[in-house]
mmCIF file of C-alpha atoms in Angstrom:
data_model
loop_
_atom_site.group_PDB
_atom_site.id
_atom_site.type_symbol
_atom_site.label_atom_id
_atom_site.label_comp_id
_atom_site.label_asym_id
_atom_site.label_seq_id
_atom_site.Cartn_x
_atom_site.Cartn_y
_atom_site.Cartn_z
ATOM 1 C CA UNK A 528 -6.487 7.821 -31.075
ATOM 2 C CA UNK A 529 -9.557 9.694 -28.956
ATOM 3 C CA UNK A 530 -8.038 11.864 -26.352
ATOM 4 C CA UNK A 531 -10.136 13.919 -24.004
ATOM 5 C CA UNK A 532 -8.512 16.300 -21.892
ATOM 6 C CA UNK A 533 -10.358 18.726 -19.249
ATOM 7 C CA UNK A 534 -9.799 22.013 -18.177
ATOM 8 C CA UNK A 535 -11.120 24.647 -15.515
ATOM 9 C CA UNK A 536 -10.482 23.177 -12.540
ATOM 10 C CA UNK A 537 -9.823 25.111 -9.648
ATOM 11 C CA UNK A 538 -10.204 26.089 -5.847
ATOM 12 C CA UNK A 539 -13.939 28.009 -5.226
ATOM 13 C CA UNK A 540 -16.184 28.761 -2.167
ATOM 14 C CA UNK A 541 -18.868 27.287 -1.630
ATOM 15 C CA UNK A 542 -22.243 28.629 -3.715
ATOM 16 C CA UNK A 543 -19.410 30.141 -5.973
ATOM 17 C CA UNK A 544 -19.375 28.781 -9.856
ATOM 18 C CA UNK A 545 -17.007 27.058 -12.796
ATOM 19 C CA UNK A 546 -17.164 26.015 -15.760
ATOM 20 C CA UNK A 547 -15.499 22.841 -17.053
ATOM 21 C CA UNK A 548 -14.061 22.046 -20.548
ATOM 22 C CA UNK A 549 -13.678 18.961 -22.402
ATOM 23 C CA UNK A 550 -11.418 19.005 -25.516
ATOM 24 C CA UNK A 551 -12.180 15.967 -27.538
ATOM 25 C CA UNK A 552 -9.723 15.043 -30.691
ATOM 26 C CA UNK A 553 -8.802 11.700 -32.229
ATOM 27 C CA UNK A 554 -12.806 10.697 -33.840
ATOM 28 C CA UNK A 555 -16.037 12.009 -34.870
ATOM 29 C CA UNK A 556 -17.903 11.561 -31.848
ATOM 30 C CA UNK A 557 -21.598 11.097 -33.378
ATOM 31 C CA UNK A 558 -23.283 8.170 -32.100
ATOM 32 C CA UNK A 559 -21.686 8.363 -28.747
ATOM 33 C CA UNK A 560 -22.319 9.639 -25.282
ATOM 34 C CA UNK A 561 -19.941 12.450 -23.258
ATOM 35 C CA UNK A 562 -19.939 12.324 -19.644
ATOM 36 C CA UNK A 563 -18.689 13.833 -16.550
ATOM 37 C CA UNK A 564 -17.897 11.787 -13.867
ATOM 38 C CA UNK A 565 -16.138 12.591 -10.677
ATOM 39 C CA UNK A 566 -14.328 10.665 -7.590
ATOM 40 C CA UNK A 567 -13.607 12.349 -4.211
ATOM 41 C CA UNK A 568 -10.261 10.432 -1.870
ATOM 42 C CA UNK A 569 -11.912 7.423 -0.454
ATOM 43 C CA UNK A 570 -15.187 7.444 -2.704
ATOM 44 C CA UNK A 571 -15.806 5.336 -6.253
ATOM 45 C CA UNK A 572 -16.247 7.164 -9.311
ATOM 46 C CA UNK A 573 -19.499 8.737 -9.279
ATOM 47 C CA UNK A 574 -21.994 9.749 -12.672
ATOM 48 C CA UNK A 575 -22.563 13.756 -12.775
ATOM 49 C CA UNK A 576 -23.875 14.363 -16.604
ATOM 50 C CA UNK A 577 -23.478 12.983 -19.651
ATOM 51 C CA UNK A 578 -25.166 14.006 -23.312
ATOM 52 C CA UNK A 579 -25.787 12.915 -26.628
ATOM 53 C CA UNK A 580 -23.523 14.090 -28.657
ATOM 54 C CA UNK A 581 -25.602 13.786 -32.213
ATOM 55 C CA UNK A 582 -28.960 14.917 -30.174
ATOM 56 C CA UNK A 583 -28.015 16.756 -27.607
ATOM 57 C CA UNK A 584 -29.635 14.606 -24.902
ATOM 58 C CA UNK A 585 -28.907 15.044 -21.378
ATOM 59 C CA UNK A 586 -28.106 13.339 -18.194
ATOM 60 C CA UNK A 587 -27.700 13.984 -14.479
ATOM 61 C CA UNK A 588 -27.211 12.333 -11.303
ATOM 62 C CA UNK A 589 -29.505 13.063 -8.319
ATOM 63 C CA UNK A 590 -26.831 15.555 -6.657
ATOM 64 C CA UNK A 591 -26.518 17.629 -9.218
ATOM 65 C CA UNK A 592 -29.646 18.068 -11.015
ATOM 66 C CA UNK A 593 -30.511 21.733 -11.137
ATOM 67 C CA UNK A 594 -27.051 23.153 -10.028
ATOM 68 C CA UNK A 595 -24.906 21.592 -12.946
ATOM 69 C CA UNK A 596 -25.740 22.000 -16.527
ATOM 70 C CA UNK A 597 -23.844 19.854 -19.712
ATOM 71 C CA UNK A 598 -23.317 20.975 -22.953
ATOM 72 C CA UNK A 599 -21.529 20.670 -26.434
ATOM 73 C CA UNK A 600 -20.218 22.728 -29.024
ATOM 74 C CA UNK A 601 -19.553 20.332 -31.657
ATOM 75 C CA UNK A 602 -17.565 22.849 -34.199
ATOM 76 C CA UNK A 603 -15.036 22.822 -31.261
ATOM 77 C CA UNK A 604 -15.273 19.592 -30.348
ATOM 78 C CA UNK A 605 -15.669 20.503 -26.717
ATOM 79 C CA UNK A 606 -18.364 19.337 -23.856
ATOM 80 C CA UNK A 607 -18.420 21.805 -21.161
ATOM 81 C CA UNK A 608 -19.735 21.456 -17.567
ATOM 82 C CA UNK A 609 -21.451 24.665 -16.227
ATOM 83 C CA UNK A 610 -21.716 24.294 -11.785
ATOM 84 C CA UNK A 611 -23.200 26.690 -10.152
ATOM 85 C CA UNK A 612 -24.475 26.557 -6.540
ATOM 86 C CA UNK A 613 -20.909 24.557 -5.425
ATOM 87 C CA UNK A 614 -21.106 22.836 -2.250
ATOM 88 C CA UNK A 615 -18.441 21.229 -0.398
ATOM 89 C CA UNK A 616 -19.465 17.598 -1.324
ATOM 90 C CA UNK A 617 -18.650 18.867 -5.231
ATOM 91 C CA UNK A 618 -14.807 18.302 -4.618
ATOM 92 C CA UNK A 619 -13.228 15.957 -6.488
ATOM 93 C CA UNK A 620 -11.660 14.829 -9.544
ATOM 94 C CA UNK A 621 -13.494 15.445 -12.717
ATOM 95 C CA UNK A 622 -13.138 13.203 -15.144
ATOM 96 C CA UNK A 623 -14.649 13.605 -19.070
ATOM 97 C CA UNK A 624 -15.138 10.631 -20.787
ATOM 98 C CA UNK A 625 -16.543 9.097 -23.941
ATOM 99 C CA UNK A 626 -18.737 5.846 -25.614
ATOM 100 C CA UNK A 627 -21.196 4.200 -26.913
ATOM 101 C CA UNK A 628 -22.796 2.190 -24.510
ATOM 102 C CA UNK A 629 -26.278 2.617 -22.757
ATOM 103 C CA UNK A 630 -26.183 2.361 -19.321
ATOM 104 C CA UNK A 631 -25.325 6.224 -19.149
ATOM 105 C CA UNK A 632 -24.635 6.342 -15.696
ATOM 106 C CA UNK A 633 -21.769 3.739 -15.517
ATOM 107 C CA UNK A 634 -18.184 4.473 -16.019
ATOM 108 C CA UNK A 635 -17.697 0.645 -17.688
ATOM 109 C CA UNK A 636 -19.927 1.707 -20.675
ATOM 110 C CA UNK A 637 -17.058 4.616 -21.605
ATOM 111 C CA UNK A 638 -14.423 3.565 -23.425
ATOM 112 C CA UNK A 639 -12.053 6.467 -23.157
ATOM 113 C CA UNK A 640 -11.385 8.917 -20.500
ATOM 114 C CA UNK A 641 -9.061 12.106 -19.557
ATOM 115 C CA UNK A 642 -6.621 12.404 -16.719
ATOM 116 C CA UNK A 643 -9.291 14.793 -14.793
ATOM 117 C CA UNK A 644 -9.371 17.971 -13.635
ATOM 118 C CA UNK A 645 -9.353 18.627 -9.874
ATOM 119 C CA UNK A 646 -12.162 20.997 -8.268
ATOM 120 C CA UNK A 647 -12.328 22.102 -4.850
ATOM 121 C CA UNK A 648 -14.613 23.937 -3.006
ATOM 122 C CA UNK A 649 -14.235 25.392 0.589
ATOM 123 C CA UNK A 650 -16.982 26.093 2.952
#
């Protein structure tokens, strides 16, 4: 049974920094795609990164290219988020997630998710 569960959350300020986790356990994940998605009150579930896990591969969505930077260390089975340059839009819930699909960008093609990890950042 895959679970995913995220870590690192927190309250920042604005053009402050954080670093999410990703603790994946349950599979080998080769072959399939980690993202980060996240989904502010009001707002659908929006794509931030995902990568490769076998290649290493990596995704981002237009409001966070160049401020947010994905990763994974596959001996510890973890996918980490590095955001820097936080703006006030960034708050949400963020969500890791895993699969096999695709269509990297959306949330149907991932099969298995965590309960999120809330970030907030004041201006």
């Amino acid at each position: 049974q895959v679970q995913l569960v995220e870590s690192g959350g927190g309250l920042v300020q604005a053009v402050d920094s954080l670093r999410l986790s990703c603790a994946a356990s349950g599979r080998t994940f080769g072959g399939y795609v980690m993202g980060w998605f996240r989904q502010a009150p009001g707002k659908e579930r929006e794509f931030v990164a995902a990568i490769f896990w076998t290649g290493g591969n990596t995704f981002y969505g237009d409001s966070v290219k160049g401020r947010f930077t994905i990763s994974r260390d596959k001996a510890k089975n973890t996918v980490y988020l590095q955001m820097n340059s936080l703006i006030v839009e960034d708050t949400g819930l963020y969500y890791c997630a895993s699969g096999r699909d695709s269509n990297i960008p959306n949330p149907r093609g991932y099969t298995n998710w965590g309960l999120g990890t809330q970030v907030t950042v004041s201006s």
